[in-house]
mmCIF file of C-alpha atoms in Angstrom:
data_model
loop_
_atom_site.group_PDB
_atom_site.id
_atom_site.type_symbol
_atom_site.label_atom_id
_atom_site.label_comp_id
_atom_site.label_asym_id
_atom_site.label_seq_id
_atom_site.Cartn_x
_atom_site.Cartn_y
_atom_site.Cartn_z
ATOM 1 C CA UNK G 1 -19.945 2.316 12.780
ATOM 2 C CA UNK G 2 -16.913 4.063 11.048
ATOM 3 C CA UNK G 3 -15.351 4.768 14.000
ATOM 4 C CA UNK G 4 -15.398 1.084 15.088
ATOM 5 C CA UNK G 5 -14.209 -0.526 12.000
ATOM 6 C CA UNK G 6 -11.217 2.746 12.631
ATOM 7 C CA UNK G 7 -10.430 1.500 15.738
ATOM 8 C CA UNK G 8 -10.756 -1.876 15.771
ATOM 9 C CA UNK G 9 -8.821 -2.169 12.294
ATOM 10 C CA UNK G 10 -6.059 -0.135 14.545
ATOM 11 C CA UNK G 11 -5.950 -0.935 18.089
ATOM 12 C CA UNK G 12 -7.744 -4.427 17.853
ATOM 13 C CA UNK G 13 -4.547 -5.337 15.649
ATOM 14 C CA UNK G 14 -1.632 -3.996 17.819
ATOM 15 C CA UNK G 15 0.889 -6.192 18.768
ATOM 16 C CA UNK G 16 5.025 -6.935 18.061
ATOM 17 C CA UNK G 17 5.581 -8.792 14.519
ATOM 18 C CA UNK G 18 4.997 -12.378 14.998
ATOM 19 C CA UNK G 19 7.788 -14.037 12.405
ATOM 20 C CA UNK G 20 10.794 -16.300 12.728
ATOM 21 C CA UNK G 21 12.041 -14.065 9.670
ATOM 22 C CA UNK G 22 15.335 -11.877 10.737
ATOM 23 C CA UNK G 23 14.251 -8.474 11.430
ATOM 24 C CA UNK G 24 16.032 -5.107 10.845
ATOM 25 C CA UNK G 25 13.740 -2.796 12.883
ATOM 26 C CA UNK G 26 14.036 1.064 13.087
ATOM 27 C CA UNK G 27 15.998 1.638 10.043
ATOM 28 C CA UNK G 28 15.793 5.505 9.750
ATOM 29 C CA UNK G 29 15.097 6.919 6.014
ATOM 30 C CA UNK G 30 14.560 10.702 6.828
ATOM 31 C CA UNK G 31 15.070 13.245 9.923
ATOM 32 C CA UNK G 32 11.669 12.859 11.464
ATOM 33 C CA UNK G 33 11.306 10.310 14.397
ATOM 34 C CA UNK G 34 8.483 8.680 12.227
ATOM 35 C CA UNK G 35 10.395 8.193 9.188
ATOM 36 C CA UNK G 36 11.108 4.578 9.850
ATOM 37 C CA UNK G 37 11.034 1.444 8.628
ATOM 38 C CA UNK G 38 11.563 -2.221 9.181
ATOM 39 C CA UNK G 39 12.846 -5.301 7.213
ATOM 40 C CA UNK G 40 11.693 -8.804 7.031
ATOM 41 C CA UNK G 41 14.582 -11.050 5.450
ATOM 42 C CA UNK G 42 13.663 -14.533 4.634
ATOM 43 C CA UNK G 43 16.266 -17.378 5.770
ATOM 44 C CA UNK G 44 18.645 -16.749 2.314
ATOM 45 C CA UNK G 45 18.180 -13.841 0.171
ATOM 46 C CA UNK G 46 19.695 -13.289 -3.147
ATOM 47 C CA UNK G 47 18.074 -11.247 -5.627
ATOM 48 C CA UNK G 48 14.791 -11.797 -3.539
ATOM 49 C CA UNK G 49 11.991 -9.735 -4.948
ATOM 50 C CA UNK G 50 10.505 -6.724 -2.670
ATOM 51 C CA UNK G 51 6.884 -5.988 -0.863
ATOM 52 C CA UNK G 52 6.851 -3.060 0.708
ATOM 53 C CA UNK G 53 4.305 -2.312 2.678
ATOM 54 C CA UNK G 54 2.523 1.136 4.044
ATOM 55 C CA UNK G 55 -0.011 0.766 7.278
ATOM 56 C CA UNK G 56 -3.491 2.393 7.200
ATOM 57 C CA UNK G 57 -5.237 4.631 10.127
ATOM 58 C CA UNK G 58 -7.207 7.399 8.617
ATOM 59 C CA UNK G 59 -3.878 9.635 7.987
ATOM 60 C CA UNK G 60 -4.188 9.909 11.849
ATOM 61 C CA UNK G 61 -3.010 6.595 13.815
ATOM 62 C CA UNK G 62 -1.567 2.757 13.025
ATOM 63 C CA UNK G 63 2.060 1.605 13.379
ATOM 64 C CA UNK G 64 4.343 -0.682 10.890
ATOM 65 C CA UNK G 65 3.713 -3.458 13.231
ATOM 66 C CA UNK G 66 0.537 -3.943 13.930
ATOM 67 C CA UNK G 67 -0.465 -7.232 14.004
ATOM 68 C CA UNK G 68 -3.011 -6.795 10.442
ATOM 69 C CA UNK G 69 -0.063 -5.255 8.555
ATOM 70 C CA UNK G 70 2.419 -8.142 9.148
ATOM 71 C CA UNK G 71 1.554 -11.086 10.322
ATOM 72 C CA UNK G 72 -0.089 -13.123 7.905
ATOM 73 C CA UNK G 73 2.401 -11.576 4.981
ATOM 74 C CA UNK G 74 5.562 -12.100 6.499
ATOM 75 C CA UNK G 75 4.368 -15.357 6.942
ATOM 76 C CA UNK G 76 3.788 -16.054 3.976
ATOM 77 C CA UNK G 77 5.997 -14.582 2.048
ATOM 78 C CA UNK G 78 9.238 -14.075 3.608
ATOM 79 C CA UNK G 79 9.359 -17.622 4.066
ATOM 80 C CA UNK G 80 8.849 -17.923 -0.118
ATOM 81 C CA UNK G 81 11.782 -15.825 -0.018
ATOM 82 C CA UNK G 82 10.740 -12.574 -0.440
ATOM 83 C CA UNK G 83 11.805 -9.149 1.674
ATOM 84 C CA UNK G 84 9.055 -7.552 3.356
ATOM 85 C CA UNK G 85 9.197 -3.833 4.110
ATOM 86 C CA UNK G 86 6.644 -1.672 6.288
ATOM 87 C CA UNK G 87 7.023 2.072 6.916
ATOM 88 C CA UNK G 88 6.128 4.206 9.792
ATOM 89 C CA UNK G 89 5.114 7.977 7.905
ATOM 90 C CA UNK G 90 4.469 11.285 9.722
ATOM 91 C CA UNK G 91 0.748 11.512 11.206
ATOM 92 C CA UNK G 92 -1.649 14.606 11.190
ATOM 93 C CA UNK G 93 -1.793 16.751 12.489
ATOM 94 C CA UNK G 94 1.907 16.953 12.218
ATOM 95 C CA UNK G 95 2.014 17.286 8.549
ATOM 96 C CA UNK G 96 -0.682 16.583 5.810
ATOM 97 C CA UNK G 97 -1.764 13.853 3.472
ATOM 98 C CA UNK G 98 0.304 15.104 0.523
ATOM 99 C CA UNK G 99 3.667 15.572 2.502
ATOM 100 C CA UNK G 100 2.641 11.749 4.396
ATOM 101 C CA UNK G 101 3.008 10.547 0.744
ATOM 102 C CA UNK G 102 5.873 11.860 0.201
ATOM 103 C CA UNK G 103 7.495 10.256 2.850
ATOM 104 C CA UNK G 104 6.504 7.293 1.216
ATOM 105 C CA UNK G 105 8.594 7.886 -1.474
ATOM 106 C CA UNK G 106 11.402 8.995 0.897
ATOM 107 C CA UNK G 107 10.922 5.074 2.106
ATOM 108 C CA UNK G 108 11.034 4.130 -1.544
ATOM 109 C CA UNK G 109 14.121 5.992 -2.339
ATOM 110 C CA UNK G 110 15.812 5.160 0.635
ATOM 111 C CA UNK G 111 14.886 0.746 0.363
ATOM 112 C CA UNK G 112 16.070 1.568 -3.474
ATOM 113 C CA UNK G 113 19.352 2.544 -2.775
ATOM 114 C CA UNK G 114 20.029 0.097 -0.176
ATOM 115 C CA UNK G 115 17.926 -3.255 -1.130
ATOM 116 C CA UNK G 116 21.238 -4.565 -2.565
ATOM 117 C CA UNK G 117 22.627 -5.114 1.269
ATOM 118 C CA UNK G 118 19.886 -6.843 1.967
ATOM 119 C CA UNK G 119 20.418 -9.529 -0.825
ATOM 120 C CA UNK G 120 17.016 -8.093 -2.455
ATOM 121 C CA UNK G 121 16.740 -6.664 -6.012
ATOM 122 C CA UNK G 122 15.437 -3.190 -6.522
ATOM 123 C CA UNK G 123 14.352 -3.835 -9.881
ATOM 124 C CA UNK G 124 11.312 -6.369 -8.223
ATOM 125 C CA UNK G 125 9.348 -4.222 -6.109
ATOM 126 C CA UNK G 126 5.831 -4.436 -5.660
ATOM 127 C CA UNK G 127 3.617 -1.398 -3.591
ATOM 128 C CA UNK G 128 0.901 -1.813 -1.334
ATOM 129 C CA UNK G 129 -0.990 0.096 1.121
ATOM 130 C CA UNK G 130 -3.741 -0.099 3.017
ATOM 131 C CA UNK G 131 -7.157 2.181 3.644
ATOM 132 C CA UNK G 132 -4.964 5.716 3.845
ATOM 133 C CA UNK G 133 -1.889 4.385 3.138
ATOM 134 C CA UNK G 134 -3.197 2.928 0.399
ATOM 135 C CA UNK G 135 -4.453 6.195 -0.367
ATOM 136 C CA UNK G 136 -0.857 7.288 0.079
ATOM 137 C CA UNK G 137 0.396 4.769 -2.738
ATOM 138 C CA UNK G 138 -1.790 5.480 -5.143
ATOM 139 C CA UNK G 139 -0.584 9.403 -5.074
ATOM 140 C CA UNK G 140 3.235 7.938 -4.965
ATOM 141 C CA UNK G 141 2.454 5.825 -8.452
ATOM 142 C CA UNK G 142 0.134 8.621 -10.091
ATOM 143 C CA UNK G 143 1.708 11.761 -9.367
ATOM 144 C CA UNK G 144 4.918 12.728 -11.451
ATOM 145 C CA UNK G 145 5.993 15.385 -8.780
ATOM 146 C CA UNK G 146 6.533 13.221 -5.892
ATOM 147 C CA UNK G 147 8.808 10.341 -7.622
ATOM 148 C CA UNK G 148 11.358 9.999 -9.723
ATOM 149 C CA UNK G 149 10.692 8.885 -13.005
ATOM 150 C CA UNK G 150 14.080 6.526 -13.420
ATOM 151 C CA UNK G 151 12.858 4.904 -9.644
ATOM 152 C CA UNK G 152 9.674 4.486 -10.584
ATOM 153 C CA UNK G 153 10.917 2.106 -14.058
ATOM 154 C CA UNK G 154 12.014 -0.151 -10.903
ATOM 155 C CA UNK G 155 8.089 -0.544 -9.458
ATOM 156 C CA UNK G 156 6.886 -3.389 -11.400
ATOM 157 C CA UNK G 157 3.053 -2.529 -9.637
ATOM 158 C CA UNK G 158 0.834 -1.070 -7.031
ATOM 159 C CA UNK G 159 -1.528 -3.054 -4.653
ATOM 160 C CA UNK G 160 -4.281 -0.985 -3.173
ATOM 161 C CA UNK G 161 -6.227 -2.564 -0.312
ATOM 162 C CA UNK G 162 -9.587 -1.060 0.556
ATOM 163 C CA UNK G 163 -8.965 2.557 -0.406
ATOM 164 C CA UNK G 164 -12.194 4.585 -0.321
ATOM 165 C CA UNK G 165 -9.985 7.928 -0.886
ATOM 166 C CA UNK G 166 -9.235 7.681 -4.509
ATOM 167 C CA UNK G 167 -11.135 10.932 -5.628
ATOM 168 C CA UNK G 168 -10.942 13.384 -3.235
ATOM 169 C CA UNK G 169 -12.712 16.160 -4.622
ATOM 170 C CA UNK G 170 -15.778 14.043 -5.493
ATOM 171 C CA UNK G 171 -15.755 12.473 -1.358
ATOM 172 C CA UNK G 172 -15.155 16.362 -0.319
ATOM 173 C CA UNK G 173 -18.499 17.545 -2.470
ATOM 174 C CA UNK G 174 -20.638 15.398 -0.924
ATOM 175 C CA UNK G 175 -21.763 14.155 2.736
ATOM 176 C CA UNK G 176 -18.750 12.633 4.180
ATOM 177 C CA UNK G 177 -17.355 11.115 8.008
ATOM 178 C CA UNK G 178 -15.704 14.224 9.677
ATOM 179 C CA UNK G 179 -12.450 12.250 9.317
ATOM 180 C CA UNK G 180 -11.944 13.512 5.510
ATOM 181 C CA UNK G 181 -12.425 17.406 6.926
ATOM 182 C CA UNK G 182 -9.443 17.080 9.401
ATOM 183 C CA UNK G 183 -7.288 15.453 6.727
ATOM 184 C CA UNK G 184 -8.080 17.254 3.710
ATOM 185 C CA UNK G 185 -9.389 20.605 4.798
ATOM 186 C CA UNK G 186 -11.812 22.942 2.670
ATOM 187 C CA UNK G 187 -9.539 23.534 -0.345
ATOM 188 C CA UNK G 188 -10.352 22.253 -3.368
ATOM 189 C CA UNK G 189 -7.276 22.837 -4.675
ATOM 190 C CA UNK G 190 -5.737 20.550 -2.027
ATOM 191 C CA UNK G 191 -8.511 18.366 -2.982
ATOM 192 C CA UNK G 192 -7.172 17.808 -6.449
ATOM 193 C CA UNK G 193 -3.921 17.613 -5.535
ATOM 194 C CA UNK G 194 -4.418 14.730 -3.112
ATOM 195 C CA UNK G 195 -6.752 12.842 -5.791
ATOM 196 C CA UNK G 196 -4.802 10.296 -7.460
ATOM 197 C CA UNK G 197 -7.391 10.185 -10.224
ATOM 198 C CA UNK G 198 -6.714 13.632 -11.270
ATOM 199 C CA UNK G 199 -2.956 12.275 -11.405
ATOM 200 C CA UNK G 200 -3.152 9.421 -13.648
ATOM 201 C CA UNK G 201 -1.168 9.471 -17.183
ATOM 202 C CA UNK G 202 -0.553 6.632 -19.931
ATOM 203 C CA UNK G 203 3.087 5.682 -17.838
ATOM 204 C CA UNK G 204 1.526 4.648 -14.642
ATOM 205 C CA UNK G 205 2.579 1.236 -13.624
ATOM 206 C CA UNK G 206 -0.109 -1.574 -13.314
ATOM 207 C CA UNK G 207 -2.294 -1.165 -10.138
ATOM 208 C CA UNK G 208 -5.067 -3.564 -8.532
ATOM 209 C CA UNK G 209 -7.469 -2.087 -6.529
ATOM 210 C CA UNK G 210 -8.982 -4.298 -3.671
ATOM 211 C CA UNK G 211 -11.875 -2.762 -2.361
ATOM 212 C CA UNK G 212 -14.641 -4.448 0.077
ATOM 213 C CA UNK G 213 -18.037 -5.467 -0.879
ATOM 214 C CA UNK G 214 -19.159 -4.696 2.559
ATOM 215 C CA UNK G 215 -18.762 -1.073 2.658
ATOM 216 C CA UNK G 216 -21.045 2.144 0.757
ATOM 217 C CA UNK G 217 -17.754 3.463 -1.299
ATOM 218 C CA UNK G 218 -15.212 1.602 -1.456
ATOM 219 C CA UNK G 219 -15.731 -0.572 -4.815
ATOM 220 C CA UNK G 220 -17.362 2.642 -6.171
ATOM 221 C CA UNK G 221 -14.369 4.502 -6.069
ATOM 222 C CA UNK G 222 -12.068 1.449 -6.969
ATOM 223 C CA UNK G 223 -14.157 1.139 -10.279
ATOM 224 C CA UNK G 224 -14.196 5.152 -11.257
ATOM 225 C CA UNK G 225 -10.381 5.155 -10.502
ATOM 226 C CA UNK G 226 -9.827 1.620 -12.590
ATOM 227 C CA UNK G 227 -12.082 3.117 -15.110
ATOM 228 C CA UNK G 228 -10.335 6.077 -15.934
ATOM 229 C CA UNK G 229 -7.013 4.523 -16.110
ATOM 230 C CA UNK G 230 -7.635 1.843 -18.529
ATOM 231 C CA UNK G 231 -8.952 4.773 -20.663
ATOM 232 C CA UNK G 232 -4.958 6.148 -20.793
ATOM 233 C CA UNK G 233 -3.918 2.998 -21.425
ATOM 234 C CA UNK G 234 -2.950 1.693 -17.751
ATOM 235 C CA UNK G 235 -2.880 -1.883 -16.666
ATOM 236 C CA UNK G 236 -5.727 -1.139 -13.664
ATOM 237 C CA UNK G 237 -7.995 -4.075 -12.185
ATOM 238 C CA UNK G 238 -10.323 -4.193 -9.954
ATOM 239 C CA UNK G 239 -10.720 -6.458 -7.046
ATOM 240 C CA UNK G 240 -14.253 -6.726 -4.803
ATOM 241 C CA UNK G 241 -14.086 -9.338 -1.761
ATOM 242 C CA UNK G 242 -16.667 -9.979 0.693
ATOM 243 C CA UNK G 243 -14.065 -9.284 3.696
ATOM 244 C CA UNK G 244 -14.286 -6.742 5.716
ATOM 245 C CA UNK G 245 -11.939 -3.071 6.175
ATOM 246 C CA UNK G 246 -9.882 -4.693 8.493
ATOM 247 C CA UNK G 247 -10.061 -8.631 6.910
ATOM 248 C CA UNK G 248 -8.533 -7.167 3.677
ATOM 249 C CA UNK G 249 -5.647 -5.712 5.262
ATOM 250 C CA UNK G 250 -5.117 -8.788 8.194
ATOM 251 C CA UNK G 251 -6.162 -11.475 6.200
ATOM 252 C CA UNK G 252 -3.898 -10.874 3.208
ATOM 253 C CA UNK G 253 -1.181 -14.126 3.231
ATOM 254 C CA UNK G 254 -3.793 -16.555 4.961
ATOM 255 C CA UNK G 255 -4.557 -19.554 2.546
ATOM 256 C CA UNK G 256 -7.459 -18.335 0.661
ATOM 257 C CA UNK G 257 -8.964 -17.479 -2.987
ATOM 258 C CA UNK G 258 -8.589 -14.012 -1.726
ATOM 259 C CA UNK G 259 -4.652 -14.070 -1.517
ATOM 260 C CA UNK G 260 -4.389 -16.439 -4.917
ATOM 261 C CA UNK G 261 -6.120 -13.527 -6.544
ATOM 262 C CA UNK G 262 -3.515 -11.249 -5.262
ATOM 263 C CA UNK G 263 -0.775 -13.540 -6.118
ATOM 264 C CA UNK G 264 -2.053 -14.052 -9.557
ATOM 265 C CA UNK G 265 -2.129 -9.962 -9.969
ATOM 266 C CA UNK G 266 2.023 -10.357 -8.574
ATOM 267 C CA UNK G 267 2.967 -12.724 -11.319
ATOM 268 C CA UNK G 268 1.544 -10.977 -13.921
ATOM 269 C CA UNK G 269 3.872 -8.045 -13.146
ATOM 270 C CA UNK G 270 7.049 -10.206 -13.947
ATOM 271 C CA UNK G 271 7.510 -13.650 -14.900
ATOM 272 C CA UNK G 272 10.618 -13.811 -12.358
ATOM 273 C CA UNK G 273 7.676 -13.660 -9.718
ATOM 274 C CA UNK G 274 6.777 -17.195 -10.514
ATOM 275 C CA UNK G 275 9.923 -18.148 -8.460
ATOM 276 C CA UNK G 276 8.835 -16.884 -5.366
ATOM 277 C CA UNK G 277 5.263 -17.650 -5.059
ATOM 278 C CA UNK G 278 3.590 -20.943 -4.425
ATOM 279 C CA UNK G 279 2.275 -22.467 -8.196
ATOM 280 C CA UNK G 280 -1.556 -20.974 -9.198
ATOM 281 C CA UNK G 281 -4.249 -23.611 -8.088
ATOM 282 C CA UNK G 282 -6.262 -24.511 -10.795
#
């Protein structure tokens, strides 16, 4: 059952970006032949606010743009004006889970320093990820050692779709798919390391954590993670939807109480938000 919601959250999804939005495709932000990502640029941008975007696949597979990762968000909101940015990463077994989230904040670095040609503003940036990559997020915004600490001031939050891989360690000690062994081997120092729970510290900036009422750990983790960081003072919330693995991620930007909840999370972040999202239903 795993394996199908894998797959078809991966393959079923495949296709070319379907937006009228101008498209900067390929842009290279490391070495690697993976390290790329594309841009979505609404019709005028000035000061436009970011989302940028990292695909899922089990640390193993997925693409920037597959059809779940982009369609219904560029739709939505490039054409409110915003940028929308979605990363390709190395896979395993190429490189690992830790050094995958670390070229997500070689992506961040690299959209930092250049959002300004694109008429967007660095300083309104909002993360998200999905299943791993969400996973891979949550490391980039909890863990000191992989990002700057000036760069980070410019995240105004974190969006976390469906990550069941919040706590390593505690998915590693018990019965777990096979997938988790081939990304996260039998260290349990690794373990640690790749658990953005052990990471989190007072400074992190607000997350939401989506997680699906339809799976066995999902919301479990979510709530352990949220939890512990509103202990240390962080801005964490919690977000269970009757949607599937894949739903979460390909439904986001379709008109729905689901993506009004998100939206509501994105104007909390900054009132300068409120300009570039449709106004809150009551």
């Amino acid at each position: 059952m795993k394996l199908a919601i894998l797959f078809s959250c991966i393959f079923g999804f495949f296709l070319a970006p379907h937006s009228q939005a101008n498209t900067l495709t390929d842009l290279p932000y490391g070495e690697a032949k993976e390290q790329k990502l594309d841009v979505y640029l609404p019709a005028k941008s000035l000061n436009s606010p970011i989302l940028f975007m990292v695909h899922g696949g089990a640390w193993r597979i997925g693409d920037k743009q597959n059809h779940s990762v982009v369609k219904a968000k560029v739709e939505r909101w490039v054409k409110q004006g915003w940028v929308f940015v979605s990363i390709n990463y190395r896979m395993l077994p190429k490189t690992d889970p830790y050094r995958q989230a670390g070229d997500v904040a070689k992506a961040l670095a690299y959209l930092q320093a250049h959002s300004t040609e694109w008429g967007a503003d660095p300083g309104k940036l909002v993360v998200m990820g999905h299943s791993a990559g969400a996973h891979l997020v949550s490391l980039v915004l909890t863990d000191a050692a992989l990002y700057d600490a000036e760069a980070m001031k410019q995240i105004q939050g974190g969006i976390l779709l469906d990550s069941a891989a919040l706590d390593i360690t505690k998915i590693m000690s018990e019965k777990h798919p096979r997938l988790y062994d081939r990304a996260f081997g039998k260290d349990p120092v690794y373990w640690r390391k790749t658990s953005a729970i052990e990471h989190l510290h007072s400074k992190v900036k607000p997350m939401l954590a989506v997680c699906s009422t339809q799976r066995d750990n999902s919301c479990a983790q979510a709530s352990a993670f949220v939890k512990k960081a509103r202990t240390l003072g962080v801005d964490a919330r919690q977000l269970g939807v009757d949607l599937s693995h894949t739903q979460i991620n390909a439904n986001l930007g379709e008109d729905s109480h689901y993506t009004e909840n998100i939206e509501e999370f994105i104007r909390s972040l900054d009132p300068r938000f409120k300009d570039f999202l449709a106004p809150a239903t009551q």
